[in-house]
Short mmCIF file of C-alpha atoms in Angstrom, two decimals:
data_model
loop_
_atom_site.label_atom_id
_atom_site.label_comp_id
_atom_site.label_asym_id
_atom_site.label_seq_id
_atom_site.Cartn_x
_atom_site.Cartn_y
_atom_site.Cartn_z
CA UNK A 168 3.28 -15.72 -27.19
CA UNK A 169 3.97 -11.50 -27.84
CA UNK A 170 1.23 -9.47 -25.88
CA UNK A 171 -0.56 -7.20 -27.49
CA UNK A 172 -0.26 -3.02 -27.78
CA UNK A 173 -1.90 -1.70 -24.68
CA UNK A 174 -4.68 1.22 -25.50
CA UNK A 175 -5.43 4.48 -24.72
CA UNK A 176 -7.40 4.48 -21.88
CA UNK A 177 -5.36 1.75 -19.53
CA UNK A 178 -3.52 5.89 -19.40
CA UNK A 179 -5.08 7.40 -16.61
CA UNK A 180 -2.35 6.28 -13.73
CA UNK A 181 -0.20 7.01 -13.23
CA UNK A 182 -1.41 10.66 -13.60
CA UNK A 183 0.92 13.65 -14.12
CA UNK A 184 1.21 15.13 -10.71
CA UNK A 185 1.48 11.90 -9.17
CA UNK A 186 5.26 11.51 -11.58
CA UNK A 187 5.88 15.02 -10.72
CA UNK A 188 5.77 14.28 -7.05
CA UNK A 189 7.57 10.97 -7.29
CA UNK A 190 10.08 12.90 -9.74
CA UNK A 191 10.33 15.87 -7.10
CA UNK A 192 11.07 13.38 -4.15
CA UNK A 193 14.52 12.04 -5.86
CA UNK A 194 15.73 14.86 -6.95
CA UNK A 195 15.41 16.33 -4.00
CA UNK A 196 17.46 13.76 -2.21
CA UNK A 197 19.78 12.72 -5.39
CA UNK A 198 20.13 16.21 -5.88
CA UNK A 199 19.33 15.64 -9.50
CA UNK A 200 16.94 17.87 -11.65
CA UNK A 201 13.91 16.24 -11.77
CA UNK A 202 13.47 15.82 -15.81
CA UNK A 203 16.15 13.08 -14.91
CA UNK A 204 14.42 11.18 -12.98
CA UNK A 205 12.29 7.89 -14.40
CA UNK A 206 9.89 6.18 -12.14
CA UNK A 207 8.49 2.83 -12.90
CA UNK A 208 4.81 1.91 -12.51
CA UNK A 209 3.51 -1.45 -11.05
CA UNK A 210 -0.03 -1.91 -11.04
CA UNK A 211 -1.68 -3.58 -8.74
CA UNK A 212 -4.44 -6.45 -9.38
CA UNK A 213 -7.49 -7.94 -10.14
CA UNK A 214 -8.56 -11.87 -10.67
CA UNK A 215 -12.13 -12.04 -11.35
CA UNK A 216 -12.77 -15.58 -12.10
CA UNK A 217 -10.11 -18.58 -10.83
CA UNK A 218 -10.39 -18.73 -7.05
CA UNK A 219 -7.78 -20.25 -5.39
CA UNK A 220 -6.72 -22.44 -7.89
CA UNK A 221 -3.98 -21.44 -8.94
CA UNK A 222 -1.81 -23.71 -6.73
CA UNK A 223 -3.68 -26.48 -8.22
CA UNK A 224 -2.67 -26.29 -12.58
CA UNK A 225 -6.23 -24.22 -12.85
CA UNK A 226 -6.72 -21.81 -14.98
CA UNK A 227 -7.24 -18.21 -13.84
CA UNK A 228 -8.34 -14.48 -14.87
CA UNK A 229 -6.97 -11.44 -14.52
CA UNK A 230 -6.76 -8.11 -14.59
CA UNK A 231 -4.21 -4.66 -13.56
CA UNK A 232 -6.60 -1.89 -11.85
CA UNK A 233 -5.50 1.77 -11.95
CA UNK A 234 -4.03 1.73 -9.15
CA UNK A 235 -0.03 0.66 -7.35
CA UNK A 236 3.12 1.67 -6.22
CA UNK A 237 5.27 4.50 -8.24
CA UNK A 238 9.25 3.84 -7.27
CA UNK A 239 10.83 6.86 -8.51
CA UNK A 240 14.82 6.36 -8.82
CA UNK A 241 17.80 7.50 -10.85
CA UNK A 242 20.85 5.71 -11.52
CA UNK A 243 23.89 5.00 -8.63
CA UNK A 244 27.36 5.16 -9.62
CA UNK A 245 28.82 3.92 -7.69
CA UNK A 246 27.17 1.10 -6.98
CA UNK A 247 24.89 1.81 -3.83
CA UNK A 248 21.10 0.89 -3.46
CA UNK A 249 19.82 4.61 -1.40
CA UNK A 250 15.35 4.09 -0.63
CA UNK A 251 12.98 5.65 0.80
CA UNK A 252 8.98 5.15 1.28
CA UNK A 253 6.02 8.03 1.24
CA UNK A 254 4.46 5.08 3.90
CA UNK A 255 7.70 3.64 5.90
CA UNK A 256 9.66 5.84 8.19
CA UNK A 257 13.95 5.26 7.77
CA UNK A 258 16.07 5.35 4.94
CA UNK A 259 17.25 1.53 2.48
CA UNK A 260 20.89 2.38 2.43
CA UNK A 261 22.85 -1.20 1.31
CA UNK A 262 25.62 -2.29 -1.79
CA UNK A 263 24.43 -3.48 -4.89
CA UNK A 264 28.20 -5.89 -5.13
CA UNK A 265 26.91 -7.57 -1.44
CA UNK A 266 26.28 -10.38 -0.90
CA UNK A 267 22.21 -11.02 0.36
CA UNK A 268 21.73 -13.70 1.66
CA UNK A 269 17.63 -15.34 2.41
CA UNK A 270 16.21 -14.44 5.11
CA UNK A 271 15.43 -17.03 8.02
CA UNK A 272 12.94 -15.45 10.43
CA UNK A 273 9.64 -13.73 8.97
CA UNK A 274 9.40 -11.73 10.98
CA UNK A 275 11.85 -10.13 10.41
CA UNK A 276 10.29 -9.32 6.94
CA UNK A 277 9.50 -5.56 6.44
CA UNK A 278 10.18 -2.78 3.52
CA UNK A 279 14.12 -2.81 3.45
CA UNK A 280 13.54 -6.93 2.58
CA UNK A 281 11.65 -6.31 -1.19
CA UNK A 282 14.56 -4.26 -2.09
CA UNK A 283 17.22 -6.59 -1.17
CA UNK A 284 15.60 -9.21 -2.39
CA UNK A 285 15.43 -7.54 -5.99
CA UNK A 286 19.04 -7.91 -5.85
CA UNK A 287 19.84 -11.03 -4.73
CA UNK A 288 17.08 -12.53 -6.82
CA UNK A 289 18.77 -11.14 -9.92
CA UNK A 290 22.47 -11.93 -8.26
CA UNK A 291 21.52 -16.24 -8.66
CA UNK A 292 19.82 -15.51 -11.98
CA UNK A 293 22.68 -14.29 -13.09
CA UNK A 294 22.91 -10.74 -13.67
CA UNK A 295 26.06 -8.52 -13.45
CA UNK A 296 24.93 -5.38 -11.40
CA UNK A 297 27.38 -3.23 -11.22
CA UNK A 298 25.08 0.44 -10.11
CA UNK A 299 22.49 1.03 -7.12
CA UNK A 300 19.45 3.26 -7.60
CA UNK A 301 18.11 6.54 -5.09
CA UNK A 302 15.08 6.10 -4.99
CA UNK A 303 11.68 7.30 -3.35
CA UNK A 304 8.55 4.24 -3.33
CA UNK A 305 5.12 5.07 -2.71
CA UNK A 306 1.75 3.30 -2.85
CA UNK A 307 -1.18 3.91 -1.79
CA UNK A 308 -2.02 4.32 1.49
CA UNK A 309 -4.42 1.50 3.02
CA UNK A 310 -4.35 -1.05 0.01
CA UNK A 311 -1.40 -2.72 1.31
CA UNK A 312 -2.40 -7.08 2.78
CA UNK A 313 -5.74 -6.22 0.82
CA UNK A 314 -5.81 -9.38 -1.84
CA UNK A 315 -4.49 -6.89 -4.42
CA UNK A 316 -0.54 -7.90 -4.59
CA UNK A 317 0.64 -4.78 -3.38
CA UNK A 318 3.78 -7.02 -2.32
CA UNK A 319 4.47 -8.14 -5.54
CA UNK A 320 4.32 -4.52 -7.22
CA UNK A 321 7.04 -3.27 -4.49
CA UNK A 322 8.48 -6.39 -5.33
CA UNK A 323 8.89 -6.30 -9.57
CA UNK A 324 9.06 -2.16 -9.50
CA UNK A 325 12.67 -2.16 -8.06
CA UNK A 326 13.70 -5.68 -10.06
CA UNK A 327 12.48 -2.76 -13.01
CA UNK A 328 14.97 -0.05 -12.06
CA UNK A 329 17.83 -1.78 -11.19
CA UNK A 330 17.38 -4.09 -14.88
CA UNK A 331 16.63 -0.60 -15.88
CA UNK A 332 20.62 1.17 -14.38
CA UNK A 333 22.33 -1.75 -15.24
CA UNK A 334 20.73 -2.61 -19.24
CA UNK A 335 19.61 -4.94 -18.85
CA UNK A 336 17.19 -6.40 -21.14
CA UNK A 337 14.59 -9.21 -18.84
CA UNK A 338 11.40 -10.09 -20.46
CA UNK A 339 8.19 -10.33 -18.84
CA UNK A 340 8.81 -13.61 -18.24
CA UNK A 341 12.01 -13.66 -16.44
CA UNK A 342 10.72 -11.41 -14.79
CA UNK A 343 8.22 -13.40 -13.00
CA UNK A 344 10.28 -15.84 -12.69
CA UNK A 345 12.61 -13.58 -10.61
CA UNK A 346 9.62 -12.15 -8.93
CA UNK A 347 9.37 -15.74 -7.48
CA UNK A 348 12.80 -15.83 -6.49
CA UNK A 349 12.03 -12.90 -4.48
CA UNK A 350 8.67 -13.93 -2.34
CA UNK A 351 10.02 -17.55 -2.13
CA UNK A 352 13.63 -18.36 -1.66
CA UNK A 353 15.05 -14.54 -0.34
CA UNK A 354 11.37 -14.38 2.01
CA UNK A 355 10.59 -18.03 2.74
CA UNK A 356 6.35 -17.53 1.16
CA UNK A 357 4.86 -20.37 -0.98
CA UNK A 358 3.38 -17.59 -3.20
CA UNK A 359 3.24 -19.00 -7.48
CA UNK A 360 3.28 -16.39 -10.45
CA UNK A 361 -0.37 -15.45 -10.55
CA UNK A 362 0.51 -12.10 -9.07
CA UNK A 363 3.35 -11.01 -11.23
CA UNK A 364 2.29 -12.61 -14.17
CA UNK A 365 -0.91 -10.42 -13.77
CA UNK A 366 1.08 -7.36 -13.14
CA UNK A 367 3.54 -7.30 -16.12
CA UNK A 368 1.68 -9.10 -18.63
CA UNK A 369 -1.69 -7.35 -17.84
CA UNK A 370 -2.77 -4.67 -21.18
CA UNK A 371 -6.03 -2.47 -21.49
CA UNK A 372 -8.87 -3.91 -22.58
CA UNK A 373 -7.91 -7.94 -22.61
CA UNK A 374 -8.48 -10.25 -19.82
CA UNK A 375 -5.61 -12.27 -19.52
CA UNK A 376 -5.88 -15.83 -18.71
CA UNK A 377 -2.92 -17.62 -17.28
CA UNK A 378 -3.16 -21.50 -17.13
CA UNK A 379 -1.67 -21.84 -13.94
CA UNK A 380 0.57 -25.31 -14.83
CA UNK A 381 2.06 -24.74 -17.72
CA UNK A 382 2.44 -21.22 -16.86
CA UNK A 383 1.34 -20.02 -19.85
CA UNK A 384 -0.92 -17.72 -20.74
CA UNK A 385 -3.84 -15.80 -23.40
CA UNK A 386 -5.36 -13.19 -23.50
CA UNK A 387 -8.57 -12.47 -24.45
CA UNK A 388 -10.61 -8.87 -25.76
CA UNK A 389 -13.32 -6.92 -24.71
CA UNK A 390 -15.42 -6.55 -27.81
CA UNK A 391 -18.13 -4.16 -26.53
CA UNK A 392 -14.02 -1.46 -26.49
CA UNK A 393 -13.90 -1.82 -29.54
CA UNK A 394 -17.77 -0.83 -30.27
CA UNK A 395 -17.30 1.94 -28.08
CA UNK A 396 -18.33 5.28 -29.34
CA UNK A 397 -16.85 6.84 -25.44
CA UNK A 398 -14.22 9.37 -25.70
CA UNK A 399 -9.81 7.24 -25.62
CA UNK A 400 -12.39 4.35 -26.12
CA UNK A 401 -13.55 2.93 -21.98
CA UNK A 402 -14.60 0.12 -21.29
CA UNK A 403 -19.04 0.29 -19.94
CA UNK A 404 -17.54 -0.45 -16.76
CA UNK A 405 -15.72 0.42 -13.68
CA UNK A 406 -14.10 -2.22 -10.70
CA UNK A 407 -15.30 -1.37 -7.39
CA UNK A 408 -13.23 -2.35 -4.43
CA UNK A 409 -14.72 -2.61 -1.10
CA UNK A 410 -12.83 -2.74 1.94
CA UNK A 411 -13.54 -4.61 5.55
CA UNK A 412 -11.09 -2.86 7.20
CA UNK A 413 -9.38 -5.93 8.78
CA UNK A 414 -6.09 -6.61 8.08
CA UNK A 415 -4.62 -9.75 9.90
CA UNK A 416 -5.49 -12.83 9.94
CA UNK A 417 -2.77 -15.27 10.85
CA UNK A 418 -5.14 -18.23 12.29
CA UNK A 419 -8.24 -18.27 9.40
CA UNK A 420 -3.95 -18.39 7.08
CA UNK A 421 -4.02 -22.32 9.02
CA UNK A 422 -7.24 -22.85 8.23
CA UNK A 423 -6.79 -21.69 3.78
CA UNK A 424 -3.78 -23.55 3.91
CA UNK A 425 -5.04 -26.90 5.42
CA UNK A 426 -8.44 -26.07 2.35
CA UNK A 427 -4.52 -26.30 -0.11
CA UNK A 428 -3.85 -30.14 1.24
CA UNK A 429 -7.82 -30.91 1.74
CA UNK A 430 -7.70 -29.56 -2.65
CA UNK A 431 -4.26 -32.37 -2.78
CA UNK A 432 -6.10 -35.08 -1.19
CA UNK A 433 -9.22 -34.90 -3.32
CA UNK A 434 -6.87 -35.56 -6.18
CA UNK A 435 -5.05 -38.42 -4.90
CA UNK A 436 -8.88 -39.72 -4.21
CA UNK A 437 -10.23 -39.10 -7.18
CA UNK A 438 -6.75 -40.21 -9.16
CA UNK A 439 -6.95 -43.78 -7.40
CA UNK A 440 -10.91 -44.27 -7.30
CA UNK A 441 -9.94 -44.28 -11.30
CA UNK A 442 -7.28 -46.77 -11.04
CA UNK A 443 -4.01 -44.71 -11.62
CA UNK A 444 -1.55 -46.18 -10.39
CA UNK A 445 0.51 -43.29 -9.42
CA UNK A 446 -1.73 -40.92 -7.86
CA UNK A 447 -1.56 -36.81 -8.73
CA UNK A 448 -1.62 -34.47 -5.64
CA UNK A 449 -2.38 -31.22 -8.25
CA UNK A 450 -6.42 -30.87 -9.34
CA UNK A 451 -5.78 -30.23 -12.99
CA UNK A 452 -4.34 -33.40 -13.50
CA UNK A 453 -7.86 -34.71 -12.64
CA UNK A 454 -10.31 -35.30 -16.10
CA UNK A 455 -12.80 -33.98 -14.92
CA UNK A 456 -15.10 -37.62 -15.95
CA UNK A 457 -13.13 -38.88 -13.56
CA UNK A 458 -14.04 -36.49 -11.28
CA UNK A 459 -17.93 -36.82 -12.49
CA UNK A 460 -17.14 -40.75 -12.19
CA UNK A 461 -15.56 -41.09 -8.75
CA UNK A 462 -16.89 -37.87 -6.57
CA UNK A 463 -19.27 -40.03 -4.44
CA UNK A 464 -15.94 -41.71 -2.67
CA UNK A 465 -15.19 -38.32 -1.89
CA UNK A 466 -15.56 -37.56 2.18
CA UNK A 467 -17.22 -34.29 3.03
CA UNK A 468 -14.33 -31.66 3.13
CA UNK A 469 -12.98 -33.20 0.31
CA UNK A 470 -16.16 -32.23 -1.72
CA UNK A 471 -16.02 -29.47 -1.60
CA UNK A 472 -13.10 -28.17 -2.16
CA UNK A 473 -12.85 -30.74 -5.26
CA UNK A 474 -16.54 -28.99 -6.53
CA UNK A 475 -15.27 -26.21 -6.11
CA UNK A 476 -12.17 -26.47 -8.52
CA UNK A 477 -13.94 -28.60 -11.39
CA UNK A 478 -17.22 -25.86 -10.84
CA UNK A 479 -14.92 -22.76 -10.45
CA UNK A 480 -12.55 -24.33 -14.17
CA UNK A 481 -16.41 -24.12 -15.80
CA UNK A 482 -17.25 -21.10 -14.24
CA UNK A 483 -13.22 -20.16 -16.18
CA UNK A 484 -14.37 -21.07 -19.44
CA UNK A 485 -18.18 -20.09 -19.43
CA UNK A 486 -15.78 -15.87 -18.62
CA UNK A 487 -13.88 -16.01 -22.04
CA UNK A 488 -16.55 -16.79 -23.96
CA UNK A 489 -18.93 -14.13 -21.76
CA UNK A 490 -15.90 -11.25 -22.03
CA UNK A 491 -15.18 -12.13 -25.45
CA UNK A 492 -18.92 -11.34 -26.44
CA UNK A 493 -19.11 -8.10 -24.55
CA UNK A 494 -22.00 -10.07 -22.18
CA UNK A 495 -21.23 -7.87 -18.68
CA UNK A 496 -24.37 -9.56 -17.11
CA UNK A 497 -23.21 -12.63 -18.12
CA UNK A 498 -19.43 -12.44 -16.40
CA UNK A 499 -20.60 -10.78 -13.81
CA UNK A 500 -23.34 -13.75 -12.34
CA UNK A 501 -20.36 -16.48 -13.34
CA UNK A 502 -17.63 -13.87 -11.00
CA UNK A 503 -21.09 -13.73 -7.94
CA UNK A 504 -20.41 -17.35 -8.03
CA UNK A 505 -18.11 -18.28 -7.24
CA UNK A 506 -17.85 -15.93 -4.82
CA UNK A 507 -20.50 -17.97 -3.83
CA UNK A 508 -18.61 -20.68 -4.27
CA UNK A 509 -16.08 -19.82 -2.25
CA UNK A 510 -17.79 -19.72 0.64
CA UNK A 511 -20.25 -22.86 0.52
CA UNK A 512 -17.76 -25.26 -1.03
CA UNK A 513 -14.06 -23.45 -0.01
CA UNK A 514 -15.67 -22.27 2.79
CA UNK A 515 -13.00 -19.75 3.40
CA UNK A 516 -14.00 -15.68 4.15
CA UNK A 517 -14.71 -14.24 7.18
CA UNK A 518 -18.27 -13.40 8.90
CA UNK A 519 -17.28 -9.66 7.84
CA UNK A 520 -16.33 -9.94 4.29
CA UNK A 521 -19.41 -12.17 3.50
CA UNK A 522 -21.56 -9.50 5.09
CA UNK A 523 -19.39 -7.22 2.61
CA UNK A 524 -20.25 -9.31 -0.52
CA UNK A 525 -23.37 -9.01 0.17
CA UNK A 526 -23.89 -5.97 1.00
CA UNK A 527 -22.49 -5.61 -3.31
CA UNK A 528 -24.31 -7.62 -4.38
CA UNK A 529 -27.41 -5.84 -3.04
CA UNK A 530 -25.82 -2.04 -4.52
CA UNK A 531 -27.53 -0.33 -7.51
CA UNK A 532 -25.82 -1.52 -10.96
CA UNK A 533 -23.70 -4.09 -9.65
CA UNK A 534 -22.91 -6.73 -12.38
CA UNK A 535 -20.95 -9.09 -9.72
CA UNK A 536 -18.62 -9.44 -7.04
CA UNK A 537 -16.27 -11.96 -5.46
CA UNK A 538 -13.51 -11.17 -2.52
CA UNK A 539 -9.87 -9.99 -3.51
CA UNK A 540 -7.82 -12.61 -2.36
CA UNK A 541 -8.28 -15.61 0.48
CA UNK A 542 -11.46 -13.54 1.77
CA UNK A 543 -10.16 -13.43 4.88
CA UNK A 544 -9.17 -9.92 5.46
CA UNK A 545 -8.91 -7.13 2.53
CA UNK A 546 -10.94 -6.53 -0.14
CA UNK A 547 -13.77 -7.41 -2.37
CA UNK A 548 -13.98 -6.27 -5.97
CA UNK A 549 -17.41 -5.75 -7.77
CA UNK A 550 -18.11 -5.28 -11.66
CA UNK A 551 -20.36 -1.85 -11.69
CA UNK A 552 -22.24 -0.84 -14.61
CA UNK A 553 -19.63 2.45 -15.48
CA UNK A 554 -22.83 5.45 -15.34
CA UNK A 555 -23.73 3.95 -11.25
CA UNK A 556 -20.18 3.53 -10.10
CA UNK A 557 -21.59 6.12 -7.45
CA UNK A 558 -24.65 5.45 -6.92
CA UNK A 559 -22.77 2.06 -5.69
CA UNK A 560 -20.33 3.47 -4.23
CA UNK A 561 -22.12 5.55 -1.40
CA UNK A 562 -24.30 2.06 -0.86
CA UNK A 563 -21.88 0.18 -0.08
CA UNK A 564 -20.33 3.02 2.08
CA UNK A 565 -23.55 3.51 4.17
CA UNK A 566 -24.58 0.09 4.82
CA UNK A 567 -21.12 -1.94 5.21
CA UNK A 568 -20.95 1.27 7.74
CA UNK A 569 -24.48 0.38 8.98
CA UNK A 570 -22.95 -3.14 9.91
CA UNK A 571 -19.39 -2.59 10.98
CA UNK A 572 -19.24 0.68 12.07
CA UNK A 573 -16.29 0.36 14.13
CA UNK A 574 -14.18 -2.07 10.90
CA UNK A 575 -15.36 0.70 8.92
CA UNK A 576 -14.24 3.87 11.65
CA UNK A 577 -10.33 2.11 10.96
CA UNK A 578 -10.52 2.92 7.11
CA UNK A 579 -9.82 6.11 5.87
CA UNK A 580 -13.12 8.02 4.73
CA UNK A 581 -11.73 7.97 0.83
CA UNK A 582 -9.95 4.72 1.04
CA UNK A 583 -13.62 2.81 2.10
CA UNK A 584 -14.32 2.36 -1.46
CA UNK A 585 -12.24 2.69 -4.35
CA UNK A 586 -14.14 3.62 -7.37
CA UNK A 587 -11.57 2.50 -10.46
CA UNK A 588 -10.54 1.62 -14.07
CA UNK A 589 -8.91 -1.55 -15.84
CA UNK A 590 -5.56 -1.19 -16.33
CA UNK A 591 -2.32 -1.31 -18.09
CA UNK A 592 0.82 -3.65 -16.96
CA UNK A 593 4.24 -2.46 -15.07
CA UNK A 594 6.71 -0.76 -17.23
CA UNK A 595 9.66 2.31 -17.41
CA UNK A 596 7.73 5.55 -17.44
#
């Protein structure tokens, strides 16, 4: 599908000051003029509806926000990749003609891995790389490991920079597969296409719908944007990101993988109960009518996982209609219902994240809230009326600090709750 043209309202990020700072760093590193520096802007993403269904071939929704990763770069004609980071110490240095091999031990993954992974993916897809890059990459401190897909943004940034200096024309669809190659084949991570699709395909004013079974996507325009009398066609809501202070979750991650397995078992049980000769292991292949007729055969855990999947698919359909009408009340209620189902049916979410979710629901002007990501760490997101965004952020900061003072103390004060706007897709500036 041809992407719609981006709107002017999503141009608040990156600011001229942010671009100037990144270009200045690259000029300092490379000895080139700052005017010759190009910048890849790769935004972070949120998914308002479609929680935990991508691995089951379900449909998910996504939009980007006005925060993300900036990679300033110039071409290095000798084929060397030379990189510095705003978040990590040291220097990355290697050549694009070096053969990159997949990482065997996930413990060794670091910030260099994504740059090498981008070269690996391009090499494996048959692209001829002659030029490397001299660059400086910077994300938003405190937003890594927050359920906003910062790792996908980094991988895509390296891909787009290498493609640019080598005069390669690569479609968003191909870059989605290239980033998937970085994550799956080079890093050995079991990630799907949700994150790169959201980052590469999103457009301001549109909600992106991605069918994870067919990998097709579509856009739905927010009707109130065309009616808005505000400057620059601004949307009538903001996005709150409230951070929990939780960063590490290995034991919980294993529990999350169990939930994925239970979804597969539920699909098999429903298929067998309906008389299918070949049992499917993904719920998207089970007809909703079959689920309603046969759900009584599922044991308790499997019944909850299936209930989440099928109820979430209904919420995605209703959410599409609400967004198209510009009905933020209905859209927000569906987001909150998704959050409740994540807790009750998918049974994910740590105690702290559930507390944060419940605080968001009580904040002034909040229309809907849910976890961003699996719900074991990172942040919660909320849709809030524009006029109440600052008051809602202040309420959440104060209430969560009362509930979790030690965790809040670990978060920089200016990163505890962010007021964000919807953004555009990844691009080279």
